[in-house]
Structure formats: structure tokens, C-alpha cells
CSV table of C-alpha atoms in Angstrom, one decimal:
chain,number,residue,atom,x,y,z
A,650,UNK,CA,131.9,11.6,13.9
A,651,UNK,CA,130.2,8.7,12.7
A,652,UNK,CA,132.3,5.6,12.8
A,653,UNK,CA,132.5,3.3,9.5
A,654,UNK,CA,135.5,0.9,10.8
A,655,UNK,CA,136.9,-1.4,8.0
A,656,UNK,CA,133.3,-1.0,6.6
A,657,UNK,CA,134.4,-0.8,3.0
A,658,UNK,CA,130.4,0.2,1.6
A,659,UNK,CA,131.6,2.8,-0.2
A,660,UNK,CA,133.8,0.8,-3.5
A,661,UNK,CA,131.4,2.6,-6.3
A,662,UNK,CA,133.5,5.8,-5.3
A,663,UNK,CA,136.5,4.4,-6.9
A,664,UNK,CA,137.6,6.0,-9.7
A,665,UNK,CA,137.9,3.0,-12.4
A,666,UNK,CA,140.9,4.6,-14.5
A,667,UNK,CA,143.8,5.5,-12.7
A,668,UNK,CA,144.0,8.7,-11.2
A,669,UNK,CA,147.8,10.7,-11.3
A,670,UNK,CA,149.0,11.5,-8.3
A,671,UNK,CA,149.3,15.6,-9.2
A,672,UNK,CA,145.4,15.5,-9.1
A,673,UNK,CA,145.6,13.2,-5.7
A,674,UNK,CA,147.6,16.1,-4.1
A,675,UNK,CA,145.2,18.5,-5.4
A,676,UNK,CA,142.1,16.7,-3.5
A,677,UNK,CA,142.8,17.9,0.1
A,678,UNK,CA,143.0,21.6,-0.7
A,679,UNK,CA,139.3,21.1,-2.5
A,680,UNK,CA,138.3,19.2,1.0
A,681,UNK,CA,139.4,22.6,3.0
A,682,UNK,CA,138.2,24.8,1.1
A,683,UNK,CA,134.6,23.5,0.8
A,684,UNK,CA,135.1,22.9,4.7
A,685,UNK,CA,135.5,26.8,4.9
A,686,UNK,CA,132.1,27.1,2.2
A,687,UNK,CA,130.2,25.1,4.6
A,688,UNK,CA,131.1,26.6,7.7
A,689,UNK,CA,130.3,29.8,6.0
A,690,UNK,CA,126.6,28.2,5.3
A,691,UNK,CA,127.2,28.2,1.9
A,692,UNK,CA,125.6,25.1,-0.1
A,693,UNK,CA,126.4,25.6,-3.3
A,694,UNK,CA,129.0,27.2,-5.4
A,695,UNK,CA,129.6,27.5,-9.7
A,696,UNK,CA,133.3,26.2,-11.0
A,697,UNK,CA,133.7,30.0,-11.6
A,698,UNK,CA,133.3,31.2,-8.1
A,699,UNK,CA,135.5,28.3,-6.6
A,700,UNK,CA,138.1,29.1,-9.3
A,701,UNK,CA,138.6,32.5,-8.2
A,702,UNK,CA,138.5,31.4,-4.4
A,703,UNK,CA,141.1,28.7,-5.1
A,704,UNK,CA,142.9,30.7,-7.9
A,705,UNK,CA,143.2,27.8,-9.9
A,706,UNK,CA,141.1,28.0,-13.6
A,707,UNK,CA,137.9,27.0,-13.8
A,708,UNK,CA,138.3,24.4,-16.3
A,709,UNK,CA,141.3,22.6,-14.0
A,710,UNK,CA,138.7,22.5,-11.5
A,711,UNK,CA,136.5,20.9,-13.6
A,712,UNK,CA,139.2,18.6,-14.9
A,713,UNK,CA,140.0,17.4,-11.3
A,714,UNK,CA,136.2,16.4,-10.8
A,715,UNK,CA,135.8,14.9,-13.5
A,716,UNK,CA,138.5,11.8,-12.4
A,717,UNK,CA,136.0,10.7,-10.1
A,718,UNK,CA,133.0,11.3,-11.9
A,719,UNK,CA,132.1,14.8,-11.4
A,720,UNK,CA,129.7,16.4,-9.0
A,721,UNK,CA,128.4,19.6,-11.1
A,722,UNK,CA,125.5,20.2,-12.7
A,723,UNK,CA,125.3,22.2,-15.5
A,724,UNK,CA,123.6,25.8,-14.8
A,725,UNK,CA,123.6,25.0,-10.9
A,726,UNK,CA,127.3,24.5,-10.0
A,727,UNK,CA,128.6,22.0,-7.5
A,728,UNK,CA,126.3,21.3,-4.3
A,729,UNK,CA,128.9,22.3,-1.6
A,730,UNK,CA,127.9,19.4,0.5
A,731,UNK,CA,127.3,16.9,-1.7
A,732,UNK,CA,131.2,17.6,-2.9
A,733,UNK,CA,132.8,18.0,0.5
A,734,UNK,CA,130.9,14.4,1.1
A,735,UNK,CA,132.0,12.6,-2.3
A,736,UNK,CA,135.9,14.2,-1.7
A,737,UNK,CA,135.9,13.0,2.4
A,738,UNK,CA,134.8,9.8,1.0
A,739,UNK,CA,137.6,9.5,-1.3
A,740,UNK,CA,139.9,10.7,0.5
A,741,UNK,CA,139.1,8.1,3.2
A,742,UNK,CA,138.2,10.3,5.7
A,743,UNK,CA,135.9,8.7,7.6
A,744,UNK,CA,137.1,5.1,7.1
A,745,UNK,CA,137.6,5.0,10.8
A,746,UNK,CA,141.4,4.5,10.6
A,747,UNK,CA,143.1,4.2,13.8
A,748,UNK,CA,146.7,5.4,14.6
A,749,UNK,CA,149.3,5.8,17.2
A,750,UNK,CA,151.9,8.0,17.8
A,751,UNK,CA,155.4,6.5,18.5
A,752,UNK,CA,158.3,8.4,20.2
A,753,UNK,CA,156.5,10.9,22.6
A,754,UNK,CA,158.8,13.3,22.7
A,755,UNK,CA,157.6,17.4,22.2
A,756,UNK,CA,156.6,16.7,18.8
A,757,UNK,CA,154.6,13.6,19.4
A,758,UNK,CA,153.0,15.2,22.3
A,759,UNK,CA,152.0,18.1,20.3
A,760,UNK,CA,150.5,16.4,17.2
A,761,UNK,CA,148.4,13.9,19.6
A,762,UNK,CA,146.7,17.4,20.4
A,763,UNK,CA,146.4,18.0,17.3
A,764,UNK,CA,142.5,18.2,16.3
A,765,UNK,CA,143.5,17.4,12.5
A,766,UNK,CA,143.5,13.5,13.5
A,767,UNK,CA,139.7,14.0,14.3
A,768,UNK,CA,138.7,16.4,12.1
A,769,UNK,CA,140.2,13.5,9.3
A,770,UNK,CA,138.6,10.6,10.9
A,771,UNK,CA,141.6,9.1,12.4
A,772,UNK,CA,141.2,7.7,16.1
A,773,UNK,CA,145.1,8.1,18.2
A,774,UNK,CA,144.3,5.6,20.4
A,775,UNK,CA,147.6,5.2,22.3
A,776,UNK,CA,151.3,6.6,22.6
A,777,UNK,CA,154.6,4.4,22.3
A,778,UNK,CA,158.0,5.3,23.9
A,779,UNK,CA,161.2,3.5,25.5
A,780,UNK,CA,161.4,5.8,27.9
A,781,UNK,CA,160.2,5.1,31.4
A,782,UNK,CA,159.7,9.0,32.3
A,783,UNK,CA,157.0,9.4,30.1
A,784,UNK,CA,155.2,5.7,30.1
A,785,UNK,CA,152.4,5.3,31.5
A,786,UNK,CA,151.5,9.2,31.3
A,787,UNK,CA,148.4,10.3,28.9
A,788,UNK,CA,148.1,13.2,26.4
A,789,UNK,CA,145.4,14.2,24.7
A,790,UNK,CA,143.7,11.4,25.7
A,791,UNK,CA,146.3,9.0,24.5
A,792,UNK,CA,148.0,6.8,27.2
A,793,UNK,CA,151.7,6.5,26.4
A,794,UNK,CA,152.6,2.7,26.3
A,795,UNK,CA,156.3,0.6,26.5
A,796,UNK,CA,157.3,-0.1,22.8
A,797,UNK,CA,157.7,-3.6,24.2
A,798,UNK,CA,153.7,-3.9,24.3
A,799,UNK,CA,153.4,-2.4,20.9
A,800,UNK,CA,152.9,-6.2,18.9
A,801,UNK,CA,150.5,-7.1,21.8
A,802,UNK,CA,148.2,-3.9,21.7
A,803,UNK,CA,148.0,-4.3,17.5
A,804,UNK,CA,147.0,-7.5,18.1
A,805,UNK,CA,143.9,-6.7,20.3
A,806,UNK,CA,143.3,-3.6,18.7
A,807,UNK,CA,144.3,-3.3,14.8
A,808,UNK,CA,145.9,0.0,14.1
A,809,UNK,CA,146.1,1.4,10.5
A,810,UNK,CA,148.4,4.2,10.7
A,811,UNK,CA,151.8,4.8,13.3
A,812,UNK,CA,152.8,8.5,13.4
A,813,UNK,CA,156.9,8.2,13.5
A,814,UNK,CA,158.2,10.7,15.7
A,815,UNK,CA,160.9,9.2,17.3
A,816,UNK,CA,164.6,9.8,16.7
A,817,UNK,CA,165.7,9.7,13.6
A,818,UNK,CA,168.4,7.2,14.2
A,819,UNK,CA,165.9,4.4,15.6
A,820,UNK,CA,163.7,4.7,12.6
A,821,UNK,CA,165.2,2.1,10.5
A,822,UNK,CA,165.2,-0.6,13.5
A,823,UNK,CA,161.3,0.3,14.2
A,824,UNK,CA,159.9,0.1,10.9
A,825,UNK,CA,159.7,-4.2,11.0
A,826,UNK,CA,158.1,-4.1,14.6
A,827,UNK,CA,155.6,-2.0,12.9
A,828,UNK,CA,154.9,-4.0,9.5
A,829,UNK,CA,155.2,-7.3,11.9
A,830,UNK,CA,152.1,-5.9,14.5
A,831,UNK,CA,150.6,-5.3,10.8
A,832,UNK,CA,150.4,-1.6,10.5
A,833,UNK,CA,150.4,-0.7,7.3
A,834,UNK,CA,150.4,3.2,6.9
A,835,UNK,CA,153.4,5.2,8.4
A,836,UNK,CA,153.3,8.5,8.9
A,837,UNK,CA,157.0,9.5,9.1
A,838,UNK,CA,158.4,12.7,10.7
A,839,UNK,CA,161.6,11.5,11.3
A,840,UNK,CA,163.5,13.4,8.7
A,841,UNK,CA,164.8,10.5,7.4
A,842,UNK,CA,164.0,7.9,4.1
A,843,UNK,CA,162.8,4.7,5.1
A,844,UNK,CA,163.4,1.4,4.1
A,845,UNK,CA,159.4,-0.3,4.4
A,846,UNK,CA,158.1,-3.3,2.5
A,847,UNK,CA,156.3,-2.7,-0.6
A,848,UNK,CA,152.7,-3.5,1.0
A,849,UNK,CA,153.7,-0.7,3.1
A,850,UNK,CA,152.3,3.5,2.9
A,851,UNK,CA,154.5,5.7,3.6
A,852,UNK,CA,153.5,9.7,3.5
A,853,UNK,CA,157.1,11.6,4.5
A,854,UNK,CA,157.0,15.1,6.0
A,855,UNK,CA,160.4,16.8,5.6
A,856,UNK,CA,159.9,20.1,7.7
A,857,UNK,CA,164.0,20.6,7.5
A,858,UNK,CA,163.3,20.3,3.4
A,859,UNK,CA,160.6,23.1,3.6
A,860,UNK,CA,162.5,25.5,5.9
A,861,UNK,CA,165.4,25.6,3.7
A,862,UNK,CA,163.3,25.9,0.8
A,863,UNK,CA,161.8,29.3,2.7
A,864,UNK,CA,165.5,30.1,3.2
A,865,UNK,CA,166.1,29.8,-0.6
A,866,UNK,CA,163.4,32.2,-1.4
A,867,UNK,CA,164.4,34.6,1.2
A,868,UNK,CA,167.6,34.6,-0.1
A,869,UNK,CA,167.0,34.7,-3.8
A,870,UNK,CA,164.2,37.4,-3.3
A,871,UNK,CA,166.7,39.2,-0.9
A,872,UNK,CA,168.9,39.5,-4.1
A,873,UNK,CA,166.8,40.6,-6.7
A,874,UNK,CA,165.5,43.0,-4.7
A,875,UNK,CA,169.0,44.2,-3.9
A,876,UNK,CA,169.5,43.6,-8.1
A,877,UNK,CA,166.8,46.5,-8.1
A,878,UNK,CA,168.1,49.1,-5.6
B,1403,UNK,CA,177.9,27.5,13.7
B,1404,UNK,CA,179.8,30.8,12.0
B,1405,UNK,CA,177.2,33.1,11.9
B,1406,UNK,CA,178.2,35.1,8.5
B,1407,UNK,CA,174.4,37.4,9.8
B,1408,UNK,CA,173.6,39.9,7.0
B,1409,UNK,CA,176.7,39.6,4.9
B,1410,UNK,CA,175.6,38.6,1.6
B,1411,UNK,CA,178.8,37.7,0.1
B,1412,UNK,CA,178.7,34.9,-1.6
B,1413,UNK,CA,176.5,36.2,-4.9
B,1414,UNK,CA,178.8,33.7,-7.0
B,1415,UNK,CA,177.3,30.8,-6.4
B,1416,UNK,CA,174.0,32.3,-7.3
B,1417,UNK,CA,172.6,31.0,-10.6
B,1418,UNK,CA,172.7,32.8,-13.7
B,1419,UNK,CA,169.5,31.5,-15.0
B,1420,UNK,CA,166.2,31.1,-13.7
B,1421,UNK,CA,166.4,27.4,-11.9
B,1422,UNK,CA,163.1,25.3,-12.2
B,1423,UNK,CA,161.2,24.9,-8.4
B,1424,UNK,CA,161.8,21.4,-9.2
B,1425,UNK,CA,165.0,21.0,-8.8
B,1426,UNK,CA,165.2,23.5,-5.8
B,1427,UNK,CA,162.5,21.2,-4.1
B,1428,UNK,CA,165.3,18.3,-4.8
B,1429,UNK,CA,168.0,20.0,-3.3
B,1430,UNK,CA,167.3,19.6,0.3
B,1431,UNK,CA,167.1,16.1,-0.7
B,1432,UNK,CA,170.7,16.1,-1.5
B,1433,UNK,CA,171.6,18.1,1.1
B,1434,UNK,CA,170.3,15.3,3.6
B,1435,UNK,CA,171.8,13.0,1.8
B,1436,UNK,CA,175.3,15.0,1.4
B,1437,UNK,CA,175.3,14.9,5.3
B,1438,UNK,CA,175.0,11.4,6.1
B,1439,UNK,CA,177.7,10.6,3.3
B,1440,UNK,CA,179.8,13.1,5.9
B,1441,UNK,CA,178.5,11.7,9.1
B,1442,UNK,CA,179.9,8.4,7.5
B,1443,UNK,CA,183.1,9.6,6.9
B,1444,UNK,CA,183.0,9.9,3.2
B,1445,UNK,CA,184.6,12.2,1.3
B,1446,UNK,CA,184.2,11.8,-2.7
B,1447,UNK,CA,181.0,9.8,-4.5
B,1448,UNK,CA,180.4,9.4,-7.7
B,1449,UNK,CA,176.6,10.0,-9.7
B,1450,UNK,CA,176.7,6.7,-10.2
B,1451,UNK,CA,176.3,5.7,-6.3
B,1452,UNK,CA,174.5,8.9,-5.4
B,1453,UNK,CA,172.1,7.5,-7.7
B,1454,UNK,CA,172.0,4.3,-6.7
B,1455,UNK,CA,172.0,5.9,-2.7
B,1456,UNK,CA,169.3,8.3,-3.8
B,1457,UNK,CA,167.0,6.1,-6.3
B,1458,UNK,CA,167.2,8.3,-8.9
B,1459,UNK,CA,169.0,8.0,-12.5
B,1460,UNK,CA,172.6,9.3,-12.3
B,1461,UNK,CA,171.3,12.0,-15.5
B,1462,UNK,CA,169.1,13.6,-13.3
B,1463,UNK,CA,172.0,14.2,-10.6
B,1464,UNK,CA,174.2,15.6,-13.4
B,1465,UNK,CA,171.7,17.3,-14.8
B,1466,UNK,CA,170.2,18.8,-11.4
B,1467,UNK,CA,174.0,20.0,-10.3
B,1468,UNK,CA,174.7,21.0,-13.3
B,1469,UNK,CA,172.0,23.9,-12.9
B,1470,UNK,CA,174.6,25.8,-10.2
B,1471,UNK,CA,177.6,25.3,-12.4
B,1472,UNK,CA,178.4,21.4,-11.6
B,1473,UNK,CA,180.2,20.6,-8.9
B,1474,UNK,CA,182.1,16.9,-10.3
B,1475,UNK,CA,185.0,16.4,-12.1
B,1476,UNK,CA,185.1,13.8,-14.4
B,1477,UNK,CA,186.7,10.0,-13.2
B,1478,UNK,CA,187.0,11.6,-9.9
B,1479,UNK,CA,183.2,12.2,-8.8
B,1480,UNK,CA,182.1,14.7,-6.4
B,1481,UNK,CA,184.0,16.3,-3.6
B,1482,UNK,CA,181.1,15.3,-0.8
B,1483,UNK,CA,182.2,18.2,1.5
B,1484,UNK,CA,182.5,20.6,-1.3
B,1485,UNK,CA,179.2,19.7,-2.7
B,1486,UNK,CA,177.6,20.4,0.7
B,1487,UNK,CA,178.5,23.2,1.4
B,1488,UNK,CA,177.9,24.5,-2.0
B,1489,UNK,CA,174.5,23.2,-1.6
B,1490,UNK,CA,174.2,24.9,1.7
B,1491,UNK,CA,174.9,28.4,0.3
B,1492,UNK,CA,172.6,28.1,-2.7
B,1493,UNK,CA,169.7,27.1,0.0
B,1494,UNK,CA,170.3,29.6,2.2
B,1495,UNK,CA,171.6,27.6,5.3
B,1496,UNK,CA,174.6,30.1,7.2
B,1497,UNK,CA,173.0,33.2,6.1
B,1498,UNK,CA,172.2,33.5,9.5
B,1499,UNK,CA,168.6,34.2,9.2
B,1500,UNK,CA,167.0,34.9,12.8
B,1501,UNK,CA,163.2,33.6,13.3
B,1502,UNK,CA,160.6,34.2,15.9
B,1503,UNK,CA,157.9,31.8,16.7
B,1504,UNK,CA,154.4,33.1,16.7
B,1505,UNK,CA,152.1,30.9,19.2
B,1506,UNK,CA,153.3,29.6,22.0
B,1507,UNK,CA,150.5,26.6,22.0
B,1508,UNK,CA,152.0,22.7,21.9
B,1509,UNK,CA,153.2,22.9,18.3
B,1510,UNK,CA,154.9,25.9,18.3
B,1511,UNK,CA,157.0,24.7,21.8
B,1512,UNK,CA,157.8,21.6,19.9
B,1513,UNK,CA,159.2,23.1,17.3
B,1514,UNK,CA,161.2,25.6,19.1
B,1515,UNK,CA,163.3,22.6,20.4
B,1516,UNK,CA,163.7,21.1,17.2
B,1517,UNK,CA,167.6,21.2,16.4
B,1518,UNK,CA,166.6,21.4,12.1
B,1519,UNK,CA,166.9,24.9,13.3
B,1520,UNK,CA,170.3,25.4,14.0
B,1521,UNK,CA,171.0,22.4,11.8
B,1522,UNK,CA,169.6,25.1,8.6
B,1523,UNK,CA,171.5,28.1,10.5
B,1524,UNK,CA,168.1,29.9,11.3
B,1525,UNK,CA,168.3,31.1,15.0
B,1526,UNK,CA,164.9,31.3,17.1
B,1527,UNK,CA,165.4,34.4,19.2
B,1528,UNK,CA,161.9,34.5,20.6
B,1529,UNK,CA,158.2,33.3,20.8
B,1530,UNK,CA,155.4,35.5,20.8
B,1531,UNK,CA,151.9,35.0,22.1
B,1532,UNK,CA,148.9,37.0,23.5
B,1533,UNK,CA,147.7,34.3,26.6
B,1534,UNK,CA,148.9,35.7,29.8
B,1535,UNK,CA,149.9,31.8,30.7
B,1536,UNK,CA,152.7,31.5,28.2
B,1537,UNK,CA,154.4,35.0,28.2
B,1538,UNK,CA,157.3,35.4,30.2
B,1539,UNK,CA,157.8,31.3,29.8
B,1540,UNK,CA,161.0,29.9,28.6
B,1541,UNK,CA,160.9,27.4,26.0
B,1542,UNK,CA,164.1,25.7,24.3
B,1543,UNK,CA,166.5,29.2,25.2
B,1544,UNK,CA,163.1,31.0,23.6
B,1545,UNK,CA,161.6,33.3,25.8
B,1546,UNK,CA,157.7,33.9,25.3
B,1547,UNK,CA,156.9,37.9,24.6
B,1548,UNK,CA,153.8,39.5,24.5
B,1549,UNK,CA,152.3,40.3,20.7
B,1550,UNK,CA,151.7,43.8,21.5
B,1551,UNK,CA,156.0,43.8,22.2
B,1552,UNK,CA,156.2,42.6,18.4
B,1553,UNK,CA,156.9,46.2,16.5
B,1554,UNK,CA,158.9,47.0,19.7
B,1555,UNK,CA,161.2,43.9,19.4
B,1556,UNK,CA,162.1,43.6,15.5
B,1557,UNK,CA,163.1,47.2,15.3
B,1558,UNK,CA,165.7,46.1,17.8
B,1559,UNK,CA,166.4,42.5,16.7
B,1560,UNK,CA,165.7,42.4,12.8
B,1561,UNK,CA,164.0,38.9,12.3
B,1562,UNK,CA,163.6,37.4,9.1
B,1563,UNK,CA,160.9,34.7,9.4
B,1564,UNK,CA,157.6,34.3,11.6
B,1565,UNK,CA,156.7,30.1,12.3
B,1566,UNK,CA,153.4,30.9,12.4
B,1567,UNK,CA,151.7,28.3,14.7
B,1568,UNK,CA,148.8,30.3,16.3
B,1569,UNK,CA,145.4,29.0,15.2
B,1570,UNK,CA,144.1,29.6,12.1
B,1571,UNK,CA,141.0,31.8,12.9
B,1572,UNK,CA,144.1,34.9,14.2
B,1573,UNK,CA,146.2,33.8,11.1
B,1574,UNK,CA,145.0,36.3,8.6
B,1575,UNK,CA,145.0,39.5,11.0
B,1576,UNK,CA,148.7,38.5,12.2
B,1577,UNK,CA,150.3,39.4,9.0
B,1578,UNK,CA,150.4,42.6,8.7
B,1579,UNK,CA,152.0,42.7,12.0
B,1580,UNK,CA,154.2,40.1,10.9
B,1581,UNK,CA,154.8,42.6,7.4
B,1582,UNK,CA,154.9,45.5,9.5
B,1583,UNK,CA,157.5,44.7,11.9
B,1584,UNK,CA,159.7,44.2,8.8
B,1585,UNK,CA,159.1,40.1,8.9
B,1586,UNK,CA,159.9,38.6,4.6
B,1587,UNK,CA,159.5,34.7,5.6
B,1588,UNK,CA,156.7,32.8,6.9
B,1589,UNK,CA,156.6,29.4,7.5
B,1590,UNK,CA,152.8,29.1,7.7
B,1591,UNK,CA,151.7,26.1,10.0
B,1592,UNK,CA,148.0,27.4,10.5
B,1593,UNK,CA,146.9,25.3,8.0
B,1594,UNK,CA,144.8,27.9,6.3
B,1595,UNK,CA,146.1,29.8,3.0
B,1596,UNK,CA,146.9,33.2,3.6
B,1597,UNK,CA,147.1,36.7,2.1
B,1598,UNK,CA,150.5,38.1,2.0
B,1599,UNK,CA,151.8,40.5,0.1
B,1600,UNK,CA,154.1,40.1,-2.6
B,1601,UNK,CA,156.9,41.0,-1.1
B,1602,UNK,CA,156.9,38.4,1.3
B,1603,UNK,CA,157.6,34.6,1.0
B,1604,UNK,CA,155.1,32.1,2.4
B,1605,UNK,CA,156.2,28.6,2.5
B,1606,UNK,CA,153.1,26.6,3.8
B,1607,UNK,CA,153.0,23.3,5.9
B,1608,UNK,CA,149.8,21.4,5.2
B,1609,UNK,CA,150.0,18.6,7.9
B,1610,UNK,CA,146.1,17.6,7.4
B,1611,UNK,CA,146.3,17.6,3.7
B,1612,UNK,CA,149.6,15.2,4.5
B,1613,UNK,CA,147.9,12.8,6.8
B,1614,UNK,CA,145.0,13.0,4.2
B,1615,UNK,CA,147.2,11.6,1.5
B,1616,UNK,CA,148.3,8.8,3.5
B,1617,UNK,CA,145.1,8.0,4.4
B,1618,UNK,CA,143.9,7.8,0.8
B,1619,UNK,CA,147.1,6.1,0.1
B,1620,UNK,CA,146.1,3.2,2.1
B,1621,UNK,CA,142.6,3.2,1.3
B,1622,UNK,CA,143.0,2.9,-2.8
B,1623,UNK,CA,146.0,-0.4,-1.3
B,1624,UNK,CA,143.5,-1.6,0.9
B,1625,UNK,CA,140.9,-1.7,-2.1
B,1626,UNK,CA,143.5,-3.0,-4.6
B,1627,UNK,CA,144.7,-6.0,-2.5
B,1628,UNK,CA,141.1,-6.8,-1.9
B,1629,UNK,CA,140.8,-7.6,-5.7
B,1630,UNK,CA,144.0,-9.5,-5.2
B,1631,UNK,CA,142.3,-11.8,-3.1
């Protein structure tokens, strides 16, 4: 993967009027999907056929495009490569962001693994923990370091992103040492809210939230079915 | 944890009308939220501070409890165990669902030692996997089975929901199986979208499209502070 780090070329991208969020959210299922196309060879696609792939309507698709310009043509459809391109771009994969993981526990450990961090441009270049079992050990080619070093090492080497997946009840006490070695995007798996600065990005992942929400609608579907015995 | 395993008796509690997806994507929220306040030692709030708690306006709390009947009375606020467990029934959590996980690979032995588990009543009773590395393993009280022993074990054990962390190029041939064996939940961790059938209930965890909204997240700050400077 080609590195552009902190090389912001790409600011005609920007969408000049504000794009909501809803459409935001939207963006990353688009980026898989045209993944899928071009791993399939396909290069290039009308709004009709990726409607009925994505089951969303063709004019939403269109809609969603259009916030950042657009990519179709009319008569040809979208080039599938082109739009993968535009979307990665705006979605700043690529930007050559670079993370660590703090708390190497089992689920740290498993998402440094993870390919996703490559496959969306971000570089896990290192591993934090308090616990002297596990320093000094490397996994997936992350070397875990003593959360003492962690303002030191962001010094030398900036670091955009810190993937929280320590215990929940140091995660309050953590979040200054991170803003102070100035990262600025957390990724937080702790489970819990967190109080960060305003200059701070901070995506949540709530895995408890979305079992219980599969509970709910095993349980509600459990009783209409029962409703239609 | 009482285990009250297949006895559907609470049908009370359920709505009488149709509840938006909104507001059952909140409740976990206040379930999290519910459990501190008892952690703490509280036992009453009013909407007023679970607003305040919470960030958001003490209407919408009203209004959001007030879909399953209310649970406050007025000048006295809300009973904070009451509440919680009422939440807890409505989402599911003590119906004693049982859940296999399906790919024993780094992320699925992560999860299986993840206490939101037992925390949301759902007891792992077993792994399953086809590499010959894994199967026989032990992994959080989980022991690692063969696929091919699938059919064999749920007509023994019922199980009501498949984690499905095996990668995503086996995801789409696994669910019949999964439907098959008599598996209704799915919490889908491929990353991929897949085809159930109706009967079943997919929730899907998109880490990628996750870490990709952070990433944009701090891309579109990154640009706006720029044009602070």
C-alpha cells in the first residue's frame, strides 16, 4: 500500500457543503462493496445494478454520490475503480494513519491481527500494556510496550489513532495520557462512554449493545412466531 | 445468574405496539447506564439527572420509557433496580439463550472470554471449527468441536445464536448449517453481508466500516483545524 503520510494533496475531494452523518455511515458499505466488484474484475457498474446488489434504490444511491460530486456518467454508470478510489480517498483510507493498540489483552491481541487495519490504510505500529507478562512480547508484528513509554514513543513517532482495549475501569484515567502524547483519534472498545476533549475523535464500538439488541430480536421474533402457532 | 432457559413467561412486559428500532437501539444505552447507577449504590434517579448523566433531554427519556408502559412515578423518579431489570427483560438478557462460536481463529477466542456474555445472560456452550489445530482445544470453559459435529451437537444442546467469526470467504456456505441445525441468531463478525433466511435474525458487526468512520472523522478535523490556522 502506497504511503501518503500527513500528505494532505488530496483537499479538492472535500465535499464544500456539509455532508450528514446518515450518508457518512453509508460510505463504507459502498467502499466494500465495490471492493467485492473489483475483486470480481468488474470495472464498471449502472446505479441500477448496484441498487439491486446493495438493495438500496437507485436514486438513494445516486443521492449519496452526488454529496461529493458524483462519479457517474450518464448512459455508462459508475467506473468501479474510479469510485472505489474517490470513496477510499474520502474516507481517508490511505492517509497513512498510524495507530496502536492499548491493553493487550485477548481482544487487543486479536484485532492487531486483524488485516482490516491494512486493508484501511492504518499502520499498528506498537502495543501498550501495564503488565509485565506480556511487555516486551510482539504480535502481529506489533511489539508490546510499558504504558510508561507511551508519551516518549508518540513523541518520536506521531500516532493518529489508539485502539482502547483495556479495562473498562482504567479508561477514564488513560484518555489524558493519550490526548497529552497528541493522539487525536480513539478507537474505544472499552464498553464504556468517555470523557475526551472536544479536539478529540472518538468512534465507540458497543459489542454488549449489539448482542442484546440480537437478543431482542430473538425474543420478539420468538413471540410472534409463537403469536402464530 | 438464574437461568429462567426456555420459559417464556414474562409476555407482560412485551409492548403492545410496534416500538421504533430507535429507541430499542437506545435501550442498551440505558441499560449500561442503569448498571453503573447500581454499581454505585443508587437506588432512585430522576429524568432530570438521567438526562443530565446520559446527555440527552429528560423528554426523550420519558418519552423512550414510556414506549414499555413507563417505569417512574411522578416526584419520586425511577426505581433504578426496577428499571433495570425491566429493561433487561424487554432486551432479552436472562432468557437464557445458549450460543456457540463458529471459528476458533484469534477473534473468536477473544470473544469467548469476554464476560458481556454472561453479563447479557447468553451462555457459550462451545466453539466450532474445521482446522485440526484448534479442535479439541479449550478456550474460556469452551471446548473447540469439529464442524462436521454441528447437526450432531444442537439436536442435543438447542443453541440459539452462532458468533460467526470464521472468515468471510466460508461465511455464506455456513448458514445453512447454522439454519439447519435449528440456529435463529447470528451475530455476524465476518464482515461480509450475508444471505439468511427470514426466519432468522442477523445482527451484523462492521469493525472496518467502524474504524473507517473514525478515520474519516479525523480526516474532515484534521482539514477543518487547518483552515483554523
Amino acid at each position: 500500500m502506497e504511503n501518503n503520510k500527513k500528505t494532505r494533496k488530496s483537499a479538492e475531494i472535500y465535499p464544500s457543503t456539509q455532508v450528514s452523518p446518515a450518508v457518512i455511515r453509508r460510505l463504507p458499505r459502498y467502499y466494500r462493496y465495490l471492493r467485492e466488484l473489483i475483486r470480481n474484475g468488474e470495472s464498471r457498474i449502472s446505479s441500477g445494478e448496484l441498487s439491486k446488489m446493495m438493495q438500496v434504490t437507485a436514486s438513494q444511491i445516486r443521492q449519496d454520490l452526488n454529496c461529493f460530486g458524483g462519479f457517474g456518467q450518464q448512459g455508462y454508470g459508475y467506473n468501479v475503480n474510479y469510485l472505489f478510489t474517490k470513496i477510499s480517498e474520502i474516507l481517508g483510507v490511505g492517509e497513512g494513519y498510524r495507530g496502536i493498540i492499548v491493553g493487550a489483552g485477548n481482544l487487543g491481541k486479536a484485532l492487531v491481527r486483524n488485516r482490516m487495519f491494512e486493508r484501511r490504510g492504518v499502520d499498528i505500529v506498537a502495543m501498550f500494556d501495564i503488565d509485565k507478562n506480556v511487555i516486551g512480547k510482539e504480535y502481529g508484528g506489533a511489539k508490546v510496550l510499558d504504558m510508561s513509554e507511551l508519551k516518549k514513543f508518540c513523541d518520536q513517532t506521531s500516532v493518529d489513532i489508539a485502539v482502547l482495549t483495556l479495562p473498562k475501569s482504567v479508561a477514564d484515567e488513560t484518555i489524558p495520557l493519550l490526548e497529552d502524547a497528541g493522539i487525536r483519534g480513539i478507537w474505544n472498545f472499552t464498553g464504556k462512554e468517555l470523557k475526551c476533549s472536544d479536539e478529540t475523535v472518538c468512534e465507540d464500538v458497543y459489542l454488549g449493545d449489539s448482542l442484546m439488541t440480537l437478543c431482542y430480536e430473538l425474543r420478539t421474533r420468538g413471540n410472534l412466531s409463537k403469536d402464530d402457532d
